[in-house]
mmCIF file of C-alpha atoms in Angstrom:
data_model
loop_
_atom_site.group_PDB
_atom_site.id
_atom_site.type_symbol
_atom_site.label_atom_id
_atom_site.label_comp_id
_atom_site.label_asym_id
_atom_site.label_seq_id
_atom_site.Cartn_x
_atom_site.Cartn_y
_atom_site.Cartn_z
ATOM 1 C CA MET A 1 -8.849 -55.329 -13.224
ATOM 2 C CA GLU A 2 -9.012 -54.084 -16.820
ATOM 3 C CA ILE A 3 -8.693 -50.355 -17.439
ATOM 4 C CA LEU A 4 -12.338 -50.003 -18.522
ATOM 5 C CA ASP A 5 -13.605 -51.731 -15.388
ATOM 6 C CA ARG A 6 -11.370 -49.515 -13.284
ATOM 7 C CA PHE A 7 -12.680 -46.375 -14.986
ATOM 8 C CA LEU A 8 -16.327 -47.440 -14.640
ATOM 9 C CA LYS A 9 -15.810 -48.057 -10.931
ATOM 10 C CA TYR A 10 -14.148 -44.686 -10.393
ATOM 11 C CA VAL A 11 -16.869 -42.609 -12.068
ATOM 12 C CA ARG A 12 -19.479 -43.944 -9.659
ATOM 13 C CA PHE A 13 -17.791 -42.028 -6.848
ATOM 14 C CA ASP A 14 -19.377 -38.599 -6.470
ATOM 15 C CA THR A 15 -16.423 -36.224 -6.134
ATOM 16 C CA GLN A 16 -17.886 -32.887 -7.191
ATOM 17 C CA SER A 17 -15.897 -29.975 -5.773
ATOM 18 C CA ASP A 18 -17.390 -26.816 -4.250
ATOM 19 C CA GLU A 19 -15.768 -23.420 -4.736
ATOM 20 C CA GLN A 20 -17.774 -21.914 -1.862
ATOM 21 C CA SER A 21 -16.653 -24.274 0.897
ATOM 22 C CA GLY A 22 -13.389 -22.571 1.858
ATOM 23 C CA VAL A 23 -11.722 -25.832 2.948
ATOM 24 C CA CYS A 24 -9.493 -28.411 1.255
ATOM 25 C CA PRO A 25 -10.654 -30.784 0.032
ATOM 26 C CA SER A 26 -13.669 -28.654 -0.704
ATOM 27 C CA THR A 27 -16.009 -31.631 -0.288
ATOM 28 C CA ALA A 28 -15.687 -34.595 2.083
ATOM 29 C CA LYS A 29 -16.713 -37.025 -0.666
ATOM 30 C CA GLN A 30 -13.419 -36.425 -2.437
ATOM 31 C CA MET A 31 -11.661 -37.878 0.599
ATOM 32 C CA VAL A 32 -13.869 -40.984 0.364
ATOM 33 C CA PHE A 33 -12.544 -41.584 -3.132
ATOM 34 C CA ALA A 34 -8.988 -40.808 -2.019
ATOM 35 C CA GLU A 35 -9.208 -43.453 0.725
ATOM 36 C CA TYR A 36 -10.443 -45.984 -1.826
ATOM 37 C CA LEU A 37 -7.570 -45.169 -4.167
ATOM 38 C CA LYS A 38 -5.063 -45.434 -1.326
ATOM 39 C CA LYS A 39 -6.210 -48.994 -0.590
ATOM 40 C CA GLU A 40 -6.044 -49.869 -4.277
ATOM 41 C CA LEU A 41 -2.485 -48.557 -4.575
ATOM 42 C CA GLU A 42 -1.528 -50.629 -1.530
ATOM 43 C CA GLU A 43 -3.093 -53.736 -3.067
ATOM 44 C CA ILE A 44 -1.212 -53.370 -6.347
ATOM 45 C CA GLY A 45 2.055 -53.035 -4.459
ATOM 46 C CA LEU A 46 3.077 -49.404 -4.795
ATOM 47 C CA GLU A 47 5.297 -47.963 -2.065
ATOM 48 C CA GLU A 48 5.770 -44.701 -0.126
ATOM 49 C CA ILE A 49 2.005 -44.197 -0.155
ATOM 50 C CA THR A 50 0.854 -41.070 1.663
ATOM 51 C CA LEU A 51 -2.552 -39.404 1.959
ATOM 52 C CA ASP A 52 -2.610 -36.119 3.844
ATOM 53 C CA GLU A 53 -5.514 -34.379 5.556
ATOM 54 C CA HIS A 54 -6.155 -32.239 2.486
ATOM 55 C CA GLY A 55 -6.677 -35.188 0.154
ATOM 56 C CA TYR A 56 -3.311 -35.277 -1.656
ATOM 57 C CA LEU A 57 -2.429 -38.891 -2.417
ATOM 58 C CA PHE A 58 1.147 -39.761 -3.466
ATOM 59 C CA ALA A 59 2.741 -43.136 -4.203
ATOM 60 C CA THR A 60 5.858 -44.648 -5.741
ATOM 61 C CA LEU A 61 6.640 -47.381 -8.212
ATOM 62 C CA PRO A 62 10.290 -48.110 -7.354
ATOM 63 C CA ALA A 63 12.949 -48.200 -10.043
ATOM 64 C CA ASN A 64 13.887 -51.620 -11.419
ATOM 65 C CA THR A 65 17.218 -50.476 -12.822
ATOM 66 C CA ASP A 66 20.469 -49.512 -11.106
ATOM 67 C CA ALA A 67 21.073 -46.731 -13.614
ATOM 68 C CA GLU A 68 20.800 -43.133 -12.429
ATOM 69 C CA VAL A 69 17.476 -42.048 -13.891
ATOM 70 C CA PRO A 70 15.390 -38.877 -13.419
ATOM 71 C CA VAL A 71 12.298 -39.281 -11.254
ATOM 72 C CA VAL A 72 9.150 -38.684 -13.311
ATOM 73 C CA GLY A 73 5.618 -38.183 -12.017
ATOM 74 C CA PHE A 74 2.101 -38.607 -13.365
ATOM 75 C CA ILE A 75 -0.724 -36.534 -11.882
ATOM 76 C CA ALA A 76 -4.527 -36.493 -12.168
ATOM 77 C CA HIS A 77 -7.287 -34.841 -10.172
ATOM 78 C CA MET A 78 -10.040 -36.586 -8.238
ATOM 79 C CA ASP A 79 -12.767 -33.959 -8.322
ATOM 80 C CA THR A 80 -15.406 -33.386 -10.984
ATOM 81 C CA SER A 81 -16.800 -30.048 -12.066
ATOM 82 C CA PRO A 82 -19.356 -28.169 -9.952
ATOM 83 C CA ASP A 83 -20.986 -27.142 -13.251
ATOM 84 C CA TYR A 84 -23.036 -30.341 -13.509
ATOM 85 C CA SER A 85 -24.114 -33.148 -11.210
ATOM 86 C CA GLY A 86 -21.666 -35.982 -10.606
ATOM 87 C CA LYS A 87 -24.009 -37.901 -8.280
ATOM 88 C CA ASP A 88 -25.257 -41.364 -9.244
ATOM 89 C CA VAL A 89 -23.326 -41.474 -12.502
ATOM 90 C CA ASN A 90 -24.753 -44.337 -14.566
ATOM 91 C CA PRO A 91 -22.446 -44.893 -17.538
ATOM 92 C CA ARG A 92 -23.183 -47.200 -20.430
ATOM 93 C CA ILE A 93 -21.210 -48.413 -23.425
ATOM 94 C CA VAL A 94 -22.228 -47.732 -27.001
ATOM 95 C CA THR A 95 -20.705 -50.606 -28.944
ATOM 96 C CA ALA A 96 -19.142 -49.904 -32.347
ATOM 97 C CA TYR A 97 -20.551 -46.383 -32.668
ATOM 98 C CA ASP A 98 -22.221 -46.027 -36.076
ATOM 99 C CA GLY A 99 -21.919 -42.247 -36.562
ATOM 100 C CA GLY A 100 -25.540 -41.440 -35.765
ATOM 101 C CA ASP A 101 -27.369 -39.859 -32.842
ATOM 102 C CA ILE A 102 -26.835 -41.412 -29.408
ATOM 103 C CA VAL A 103 -29.988 -41.453 -27.304
ATOM 104 C CA LEU A 104 -28.884 -40.871 -23.728
ATOM 105 C CA SER A 105 -32.397 -40.781 -22.269
ATOM 106 C CA GLU A 106 -35.397 -41.620 -24.396
ATOM 107 C CA GLU A 107 -37.741 -40.662 -21.560
ATOM 108 C CA ARG A 108 -36.253 -37.165 -21.279
ATOM 109 C CA GLY A 109 -35.532 -36.746 -24.981
ATOM 110 C CA ILE A 110 -31.792 -36.234 -24.398
ATOM 111 C CA VAL A 111 -29.674 -36.994 -27.444
ATOM 112 C CA THR A 112 -25.982 -36.560 -28.235
ATOM 113 C CA SER A 113 -25.799 -35.793 -31.929
ATOM 114 C CA PRO A 114 -22.788 -35.445 -34.247
ATOM 115 C CA LYS A 115 -24.562 -32.411 -35.708
ATOM 116 C CA LYS A 116 -23.883 -30.590 -32.451
ATOM 117 C CA PHE A 117 -20.802 -32.580 -31.436
ATOM 118 C CA PRO A 118 -18.947 -33.394 -34.684
ATOM 119 C CA GLU A 119 -15.985 -34.819 -32.734
ATOM 120 C CA LEU A 120 -18.076 -37.978 -32.401
ATOM 121 C CA LEU A 121 -17.374 -38.727 -36.044
ATOM 122 C CA ASN A 122 -13.671 -39.152 -35.264
ATOM 123 C CA HIS A 123 -14.611 -42.276 -33.326
ATOM 124 C CA VAL A 124 -16.954 -44.149 -35.645
ATOM 125 C CA GLY A 125 -16.540 -47.874 -35.127
ATOM 126 C CA GLU A 126 -15.191 -47.477 -31.595
ATOM 127 C CA ASP A 127 -16.877 -48.369 -28.318
ATOM 128 C CA LEU A 128 -17.865 -45.215 -26.409
ATOM 129 C CA VAL A 129 -18.654 -44.690 -22.734
ATOM 130 C CA VAL A 130 -21.546 -42.218 -22.392
ATOM 131 C CA THR A 131 -23.845 -40.905 -19.665
ATOM 132 C CA ASP A 132 -27.542 -41.546 -19.094
ATOM 133 C CA GLY A 133 -28.239 -37.851 -19.723
ATOM 134 C CA THR A 134 -28.717 -36.850 -16.084
ATOM 135 C CA THR A 135 -25.096 -36.357 -14.969
ATOM 136 C CA LEU A 136 -21.660 -35.664 -16.333
ATOM 137 C CA LEU A 137 -19.461 -38.728 -16.888
ATOM 138 C CA GLY A 138 -16.382 -37.810 -14.880
ATOM 139 C CA ALA A 139 -13.760 -38.709 -17.478
ATOM 140 C CA ASP A 140 -12.345 -35.351 -16.412
ATOM 141 C CA ASP A 141 -10.321 -36.613 -14.695
ATOM 142 C CA LYS A 142 -11.097 -40.128 -13.565
ATOM 143 C CA ALA A 143 -9.935 -41.282 -16.977
ATOM 144 C CA GLY A 144 -6.512 -39.868 -16.090
ATOM 145 C CA ILE A 145 -6.505 -41.672 -12.743
ATOM 146 C CA ALA A 146 -7.526 -44.978 -14.336
ATOM 147 C CA GLU A 147 -4.814 -44.608 -16.970
ATOM 148 C CA ILE A 148 -2.077 -43.871 -14.421
ATOM 149 C CA VAL A 149 -3.065 -46.695 -12.057
ATOM 150 C CA SER A 150 -3.400 -49.162 -14.941
ATOM 151 C CA ALA A 151 0.019 -48.155 -16.273
ATOM 152 C CA MET A 152 1.585 -48.816 -12.871
ATOM 153 C CA VAL A 153 -0.070 -52.244 -12.770
ATOM 154 C CA TYR A 154 1.234 -52.998 -16.260
ATOM 155 C CA LEU A 155 4.785 -52.005 -15.344
ATOM 156 C CA LYS A 156 4.697 -54.193 -12.249
ATOM 157 C CA GLN A 157 3.483 -57.105 -14.348
ATOM 158 C CA HIS A 158 6.220 -56.538 -16.956
ATOM 159 C CA PRO A 159 9.532 -56.201 -15.081
ATOM 160 C CA GLU A 160 11.371 -56.611 -18.363
ATOM 161 C CA ILE A 161 10.470 -52.955 -19.018
ATOM 162 C CA LYS A 162 13.247 -51.078 -17.251
ATOM 163 C CA HIS A 163 12.332 -47.759 -15.662
ATOM 164 C CA GLY A 164 13.432 -45.350 -12.994
ATOM 165 C CA LYS A 165 11.486 -44.294 -9.919
ATOM 166 C CA ILE A 166 7.952 -43.274 -10.862
ATOM 167 C CA ARG A 167 5.761 -41.093 -8.668
ATOM 168 C CA VAL A 168 1.987 -40.813 -8.982
ATOM 169 C CA GLY A 169 -0.095 -38.030 -7.473
ATOM 170 C CA PHE A 170 -3.844 -37.580 -7.186
ATOM 171 C CA ASN A 171 -5.145 -34.253 -5.922
ATOM 172 C CA PRO A 172 -8.488 -32.642 -5.068
ATOM 173 C CA ASP A 173 -10.148 -29.449 -6.279
ATOM 174 C CA GLU A 174 -8.600 -28.897 -9.697
ATOM 175 C CA GLU A 175 -11.974 -27.886 -11.123
ATOM 176 C CA ILE A 176 -12.187 -24.911 -8.775
ATOM 177 C CA GLY A 177 -8.611 -23.822 -9.463
ATOM 178 C CA MET A 178 -7.238 -24.995 -6.110
ATOM 179 C CA GLY A 179 -5.686 -28.341 -7.036
ATOM 180 C CA ALA A 180 -2.069 -27.203 -6.967
ATOM 181 C CA HIS A 181 -2.293 -24.797 -4.040
ATOM 182 C CA LEU A 182 -1.426 -27.332 -1.334
ATOM 183 C CA PHE A 183 0.448 -29.744 -3.596
ATOM 184 C CA ASP A 184 3.775 -30.382 -1.857
ATOM 185 C CA VAL A 185 6.223 -30.353 -4.783
ATOM 186 C CA GLU A 186 9.241 -31.085 -2.566
ATOM 187 C CA LYS A 187 7.514 -34.096 -1.019
ATOM 188 C CA PHE A 188 6.444 -35.348 -4.444
ATOM 189 C CA GLY A 189 10.134 -35.353 -5.320
ATOM 190 C CA CYS A 190 10.167 -35.425 -9.126
ATOM 191 C CA ASP A 191 12.421 -33.921 -11.754
ATOM 192 C CA TRP A 192 9.343 -33.315 -13.882
ATOM 193 C CA ALA A 193 5.794 -34.639 -14.228
ATOM 194 C CA TYR A 194 2.836 -34.869 -16.582
ATOM 195 C CA THR A 195 -0.805 -34.187 -15.806
ATOM 196 C CA MET A 196 -3.047 -36.713 -17.562
ATOM 197 C CA ASP A 197 -5.887 -34.275 -18.006
ATOM 198 C CA GLY A 198 -6.142 -33.383 -21.688
ATOM 199 C CA GLY A 199 -8.892 -34.178 -24.159
ATOM 200 C CA GLU A 200 -8.647 -35.871 -27.530
ATOM 201 C CA VAL A 201 -6.098 -38.600 -28.187
ATOM 202 C CA GLY A 202 -2.707 -37.189 -29.174
ATOM 203 C CA GLU A 203 -3.015 -33.833 -27.442
ATOM 204 C CA LEU A 204 0.127 -32.564 -25.751
ATOM 205 C CA GLU A 205 0.016 -29.157 -24.117
ATOM 206 C CA PHE A 206 2.677 -27.033 -22.495
ATOM 207 C CA GLU A 207 1.152 -23.607 -23.104
ATOM 208 C CA ASN A 208 -1.855 -22.206 -21.316
ATOM 209 C CA PHE A 209 -3.475 -18.855 -20.724
ATOM 210 C CA ASN A 210 -2.119 -16.250 -18.393
ATOM 211 C CA ALA A 211 -5.161 -15.643 -16.222
ATOM 212 C CA ALA A 212 -6.629 -12.935 -14.022
ATOM 213 C CA SER A 213 -9.995 -12.096 -12.514
ATOM 214 C CA ALA A 214 -11.555 -8.651 -12.394
ATOM 215 C CA HIS A 215 -14.310 -7.768 -9.968
ATOM 216 C CA VAL A 216 -15.892 -4.461 -10.964
ATOM 217 C CA THR A 217 -18.199 -2.602 -8.583
ATOM 218 C CA VAL A 218 -20.370 0.261 -9.834
ATOM 219 C CA LYS A 219 -21.926 2.520 -7.200
ATOM 220 C CA GLY A 220 -25.158 4.425 -7.696
ATOM 221 C CA LEU A 221 -27.621 6.459 -5.662
ATOM 222 C CA ASN A 222 -31.175 5.344 -5.117
ATOM 223 C CA VAL A 223 -34.031 7.756 -4.359
ATOM 224 C CA HIS A 224 -37.770 7.509 -4.829
ATOM 225 C CA PRO A 225 -38.387 7.332 -8.622
ATOM 226 C CA GLY A 226 -41.130 9.942 -8.323
ATOM 227 C CA TYR A 227 -38.580 12.488 -7.111
ATOM 228 C CA ALA A 228 -35.486 11.204 -8.896
ATOM 229 C CA LYS A 229 -34.819 13.981 -11.375
ATOM 230 C CA ASN A 230 -31.188 15.171 -11.106
ATOM 231 C CA LYS A 231 -30.719 13.006 -8.030
ATOM 232 C CA MET A 232 -30.851 9.299 -8.876
ATOM 233 C CA ILE A 233 -27.740 7.593 -10.218
ATOM 234 C CA ASN A 234 -28.669 4.171 -11.600
ATOM 235 C CA SER A 235 -25.668 1.869 -11.303
ATOM 236 C CA ASN A 236 -27.281 -0.606 -13.713
ATOM 237 C CA TYR A 237 -27.058 1.889 -16.586
ATOM 238 C CA ILE A 238 -23.448 2.767 -15.824
ATOM 239 C CA ALA A 239 -22.551 -0.926 -15.585
ATOM 240 C CA ALA A 240 -24.232 -1.614 -18.929
ATOM 241 C CA GLU A 241 -22.228 1.210 -20.461
ATOM 242 C CA PHE A 242 -19.060 -0.244 -18.943
ATOM 243 C CA VAL A 243 -19.812 -3.646 -20.494
ATOM 244 C CA ARG A 244 -20.386 -2.046 -23.907
ATOM 245 C CA SER A 245 -17.068 -0.218 -23.573
ATOM 246 C CA MET A 246 -15.151 -3.487 -23.324
ATOM 247 C CA PRO A 247 -13.849 -5.017 -26.615
ATOM 248 C CA LEU A 248 -16.974 -6.882 -27.735
ATOM 249 C CA LEU A 249 -15.104 -8.924 -30.347
ATOM 250 C CA GLU A 250 -12.583 -10.136 -27.756
ATOM 251 C CA THR A 251 -14.839 -12.595 -25.940
ATOM 252 C CA PRO A 252 -14.725 -16.411 -25.710
ATOM 253 C CA GLU A 253 -17.413 -16.856 -28.361
ATOM 254 C CA GLN A 254 -15.480 -14.629 -30.789
ATOM 255 C CA THR A 255 -11.961 -16.011 -30.320
ATOM 256 C CA ASP A 256 -9.945 -19.167 -30.866
ATOM 257 C CA GLY A 257 -6.391 -20.514 -30.842
ATOM 258 C CA TYR A 258 -3.939 -18.065 -29.328
ATOM 259 C CA GLU A 259 -6.471 -15.212 -29.202
ATOM 260 C CA GLY A 260 -7.110 -13.875 -25.719
ATOM 261 C CA PHE A 261 -10.350 -12.502 -24.335
ATOM 262 C CA PHE A 262 -12.349 -10.706 -21.666
ATOM 263 C CA HIS A 263 -15.211 -12.863 -20.383
ATOM 264 C CA LEU A 264 -18.125 -11.376 -18.442
ATOM 265 C CA MET A 265 -18.940 -14.195 -16.025
ATOM 266 C CA SER A 266 -21.733 -12.545 -14.079
ATOM 267 C CA MET A 267 -23.642 -9.292 -13.684
ATOM 268 C CA GLN A 268 -25.803 -8.575 -10.653
ATOM 269 C CA GLY A 269 -27.158 -5.268 -9.545
ATOM 270 C CA THR A 270 -29.650 -2.804 -8.193
ATOM 271 C CA VAL A 271 -29.944 0.938 -8.640
ATOM 272 C CA GLU A 272 -27.578 1.393 -5.695
ATOM 273 C CA LYS A 273 -24.867 -1.079 -6.692
ATOM 274 C CA THR A 274 -23.997 -3.368 -9.605
ATOM 275 C CA GLU A 275 -21.225 -5.945 -9.607
ATOM 276 C CA LEU A 276 -19.521 -7.377 -12.686
ATOM 277 C CA THR A 277 -17.199 -10.385 -12.623
ATOM 278 C CA TYR A 278 -14.756 -10.836 -15.503
ATOM 279 C CA ILE A 279 -12.007 -13.287 -16.264
ATOM 280 C CA ILE A 280 -9.087 -12.062 -18.390
ATOM 281 C CA ARG A 281 -7.082 -14.482 -20.529
ATOM 282 C CA ASP A 282 -4.147 -14.286 -22.959
ATOM 283 C CA HIS A 283 -1.288 -16.608 -23.894
ATOM 284 C CA ASP A 284 1.086 -13.695 -24.476
ATOM 285 C CA ARG A 285 2.315 -12.172 -21.212
ATOM 286 C CA LYS A 286 2.677 -8.669 -22.663
ATOM 287 C CA ARG A 287 -0.865 -8.660 -24.064
ATOM 288 C CA PHE A 288 -2.092 -10.114 -20.783
ATOM 289 C CA GLU A 289 -0.649 -7.159 -18.882
ATOM 290 C CA GLU A 290 -2.145 -4.778 -21.449
ATOM 291 C CA ARG A 291 -5.587 -6.326 -20.930
ATOM 292 C CA LYS A 292 -5.417 -5.723 -17.193
ATOM 293 C CA GLN A 293 -4.293 -2.160 -17.830
ATOM 294 C CA TYR A 294 -7.222 -1.656 -20.214
ATOM 295 C CA VAL A 295 -9.672 -2.439 -17.407
ATOM 296 C CA GLN A 296 -7.993 0.031 -15.047
ATOM 297 C CA LYS A 297 -7.884 2.784 -17.678
ATOM 298 C CA LEU A 298 -11.574 2.239 -18.407
ATOM 299 C CA VAL A 299 -12.286 2.613 -14.698
ATOM 300 C CA GLU A 300 -10.404 5.917 -14.688
ATOM 301 C CA GLN A 301 -12.429 7.178 -17.659
ATOM 302 C CA PHE A 302 -15.723 6.308 -15.994
ATOM 303 C CA ASN A 303 -14.710 7.965 -12.746
ATOM 304 C CA LYS A 304 -13.840 11.148 -14.625
ATOM 305 C CA LYS A 305 -17.261 11.036 -16.249
ATOM 306 C CA TYR A 306 -19.410 10.030 -13.264
ATOM 307 C CA GLY A 307 -17.327 11.037 -10.248
ATOM 308 C CA GLU A 308 -14.415 9.542 -8.361
ATOM 309 C CA GLY A 309 -15.240 6.229 -6.706
ATOM 310 C CA THR A 310 -18.225 5.454 -8.924
ATOM 311 C CA VAL A 311 -16.425 2.456 -10.471
ATOM 312 C CA ILE A 312 -13.898 0.291 -8.621
ATOM 313 C CA ALA A 313 -12.022 -2.673 -10.120
ATOM 314 C CA GLU A 314 -10.124 -5.339 -8.204
ATOM 315 C CA VAL A 315 -7.880 -7.226 -10.627
ATOM 316 C CA SER A 316 -6.077 -10.323 -9.344
ATOM 317 C CA ASP A 317 -3.714 -12.681 -11.150
ATOM 318 C CA GLN A 318 -4.704 -16.360 -11.057
ATOM 319 C CA TYR A 319 -2.004 -18.269 -12.960
ATOM 320 C CA TYR A 320 0.532 -17.874 -15.754
ATOM 321 C CA ASN A 321 1.558 -19.554 -18.992
ATOM 322 C CA MET A 322 3.700 -22.570 -18.104
ATOM 323 C CA ARG A 323 5.601 -22.330 -21.409
ATOM 324 C CA GLU A 324 8.213 -20.016 -19.875
ATOM 325 C CA VAL A 325 9.018 -22.723 -17.303
ATOM 326 C CA VAL A 326 8.807 -25.781 -19.572
ATOM 327 C CA GLU A 327 10.631 -24.363 -22.599
ATOM 328 C CA PRO A 328 14.125 -24.496 -21.035
ATOM 329 C CA SER A 329 13.584 -28.268 -20.524
ATOM 330 C CA MET A 330 12.148 -29.292 -23.876
ATOM 331 C CA HIS A 331 13.380 -32.868 -23.477
ATOM 332 C CA ILE A 332 10.273 -33.516 -21.377
ATOM 333 C CA ILE A 333 8.135 -32.594 -24.383
ATOM 334 C CA ASP A 334 10.351 -34.607 -26.743
ATOM 335 C CA VAL A 335 9.916 -37.717 -24.574
ATOM 336 C CA ALA A 336 6.122 -37.433 -24.621
ATOM 337 C CA GLN A 337 6.087 -36.898 -28.377
ATOM 338 C CA GLN A 338 8.371 -39.877 -28.942
ATOM 339 C CA ALA A 339 6.206 -42.034 -26.672
ATOM 340 C CA MET A 340 3.081 -41.202 -28.654
ATOM 341 C CA GLN A 341 4.880 -41.842 -31.937
ATOM 342 C CA ASP A 342 6.086 -45.224 -30.681
ATOM 343 C CA CYS A 343 2.508 -46.079 -29.695
ATOM 344 C CA GLY A 344 1.224 -45.161 -33.171
ATOM 345 C CA ILE A 345 -0.537 -42.023 -31.918
ATOM 346 C CA PRO A 346 -0.308 -38.818 -34.013
ATOM 347 C CA CYS A 347 0.810 -36.097 -31.606
ATOM 348 C CA GLU A 348 -0.781 -32.647 -31.713
ATOM 349 C CA VAL A 349 1.058 -30.025 -29.695
ATOM 350 C CA LYS A 350 -1.438 -27.291 -28.894
ATOM 351 C CA ALA A 351 -2.071 -24.467 -26.487
ATOM 352 C CA ILE A 352 -4.663 -24.891 -23.753
ATOM 353 C CA ARG A 353 -7.446 -22.333 -23.924
ATOM 354 C CA GLY A 354 -7.749 -22.559 -20.181
ATOM 355 C CA GLY A 355 -5.685 -23.514 -17.179
ATOM 356 C CA THR A 356 -4.313 -26.684 -15.653
ATOM 357 C CA ASP A 357 -2.796 -27.797 -12.384
ATOM 358 C CA GLY A 358 0.374 -28.244 -14.405
ATOM 359 C CA ALA A 359 0.663 -24.488 -14.910
ATOM 360 C CA GLN A 360 0.691 -23.750 -11.184
ATOM 361 C CA LEU A 361 2.932 -26.728 -10.460
ATOM 362 C CA SER A 362 5.396 -25.562 -13.105
ATOM 363 C CA PHE A 363 5.749 -22.220 -11.340
ATOM 364 C CA LYS A 364 6.196 -24.069 -8.047
ATOM 365 C CA GLY A 365 9.285 -25.764 -9.487
ATOM 366 C CA LEU A 366 7.811 -28.876 -11.092
ATOM 367 C CA PRO A 367 7.713 -28.588 -14.915
ATOM 368 C CA CYS A 368 4.450 -30.272 -15.767
ATOM 369 C CA PRO A 369 2.984 -30.384 -19.290
ATOM 370 C CA ASN A 370 -0.422 -31.904 -19.969
ATOM 371 C CA ILE A 371 -1.111 -35.148 -21.883
ATOM 372 C CA PHE A 372 -4.430 -36.332 -23.292
ATOM 373 C CA ALA A 373 -6.740 -38.435 -21.137
ATOM 374 C CA GLY A 374 -9.134 -39.085 -24.022
ATOM 375 C CA GLY A 375 -12.446 -37.682 -22.801
ATOM 376 C CA LEU A 376 -14.546 -35.169 -24.718
ATOM 377 C CA ASN A 377 -17.350 -32.675 -23.995
ATOM 378 C CA PHE A 378 -16.364 -32.331 -20.354
ATOM 379 C CA HIS A 379 -18.551 -30.828 -17.609
ATOM 380 C CA GLY A 380 -21.939 -31.879 -18.936
ATOM 381 C CA ARG A 381 -24.281 -34.712 -19.807
ATOM 382 C CA HIS A 382 -22.875 -35.060 -23.333
ATOM 383 C CA GLU A 383 -19.432 -36.031 -22.017
ATOM 384 C CA PHE A 384 -18.057 -39.261 -23.466
ATOM 385 C CA ILE A 385 -14.825 -41.198 -23.834
ATOM 386 C CA PRO A 386 -13.832 -43.821 -26.411
ATOM 387 C CA VAL A 387 -12.713 -47.014 -24.680
ATOM 388 C CA ALA A 388 -9.690 -47.233 -26.971
ATOM 389 C CA SER A 389 -8.534 -43.812 -25.781
ATOM 390 C CA LEU A 390 -8.116 -45.099 -22.233
ATOM 391 C CA THR A 391 -5.734 -47.781 -23.454
ATOM 392 C CA LYS A 392 -3.821 -45.388 -25.711
ATOM 393 C CA ALA A 393 -3.200 -43.007 -22.808
ATOM 394 C CA MET A 394 -2.095 -45.878 -20.573
ATOM 395 C CA ASN A 395 0.308 -47.101 -23.259
ATOM 396 C CA THR A 396 1.726 -43.585 -23.597
ATOM 397 C CA ILE A 397 2.498 -43.497 -19.863
ATOM 398 C CA VAL A 398 4.190 -46.890 -20.004
ATOM 399 C CA ARG A 399 6.296 -45.858 -22.987
ATOM 400 C CA ILE A 400 7.371 -42.580 -21.331
ATOM 401 C CA CYS A 401 8.562 -44.565 -18.308
ATOM 402 C CA GLU A 402 10.506 -46.858 -20.631
ATOM 403 C CA LEU A 403 12.084 -43.984 -22.562
ATOM 404 C CA VAL A 404 13.275 -41.888 -19.617
ATOM 405 C CA PRO A 405 16.259 -44.177 -18.787
ATOM 406 C CA THR A 406 17.502 -43.703 -22.363
ATOM 407 C CA LEU A 407 17.759 -39.922 -22.067
ATOM 408 C CA ASP A 408 21.187 -38.338 -22.092
ATOM 409 C CA ILE A 409 20.555 -36.404 -18.875
ATOM 410 C CA LYS A 410 21.181 -37.209 -15.250
ATOM 411 C CA LYS A 411 19.387 -36.315 -12.049
#
């Protein structure tokens, strides 16, 4: 099976995760896809294949060299984002993209335009896989799965390429931040790994945000509005004042690169009670801690003004910047860079303005930077992936496996 055919088959599985379910995998349909993948891995001849009750699928491509070689893993997630429907995905191929608008659905008037998505222009002349405008595509991260599986097939078909033991891992629920929680690092048994979950070709990421959530509750007092003078306390007004007191230029829409932010995710309230949900992000650990402290100090100020207990904030850490774990082992970055260079791919080392399973896995003892999977405009109907990008990512995996035995390190 060619890599494109494999990818097109995978995206037709509906694997949308659900952050409200409270179980793992968060949706039963992810396990349907996992069972399919397990059979496929058996058919292509991988070994030590395990699928646990939570949907974590591991397998091994045995070493074909007697040399002592580090065990390297490649990881991708099976779920798609809850932000947009992944049911009945109907992909199509735009042949030799000409740089103009792509009509996804003429009936619904849905168009992907380079005016809104200028990254399209980087792929003029290439074949693109797009949606029909009613669903996301699922390249995040079924492209990564297709690339890993296809690379394992290629290595089996080319035994002249010497490599050590290779582990592959496919997990559920990355899109809801739970993908690494039940990932058994000891069972996976790797010296290091790579998540194939990045975007544009050439991206290599080993820095991500430090992340926290902040749930702010504002309490008020409701009485009949006709008799409210000097009695009513409207939590909506206090909450609005709280929002205005946050740094309004330090939001996602005002920041880029290494700049952190406070992001107001939701605001729901009545006179009696208003709830605000924030996420807090910063690449720098010191600034990250200062951001959390800012929220708590603001709460103290409001309670002095409006009375103790009027505003309550629950701030919880979510994940941390994997750089502090990966940096002592920079050879794993050097190998990925060399692999891309050998495949004729310009490498762009960049920081993730978000999180990744690799961040949590790194802090669980498995250094795990992130490599491009090739898809763009994730989590919506304008998602697309150039066909050539699938092959480039697969070739990068193959070359990494070939380079690892040449490293001057031992297990």
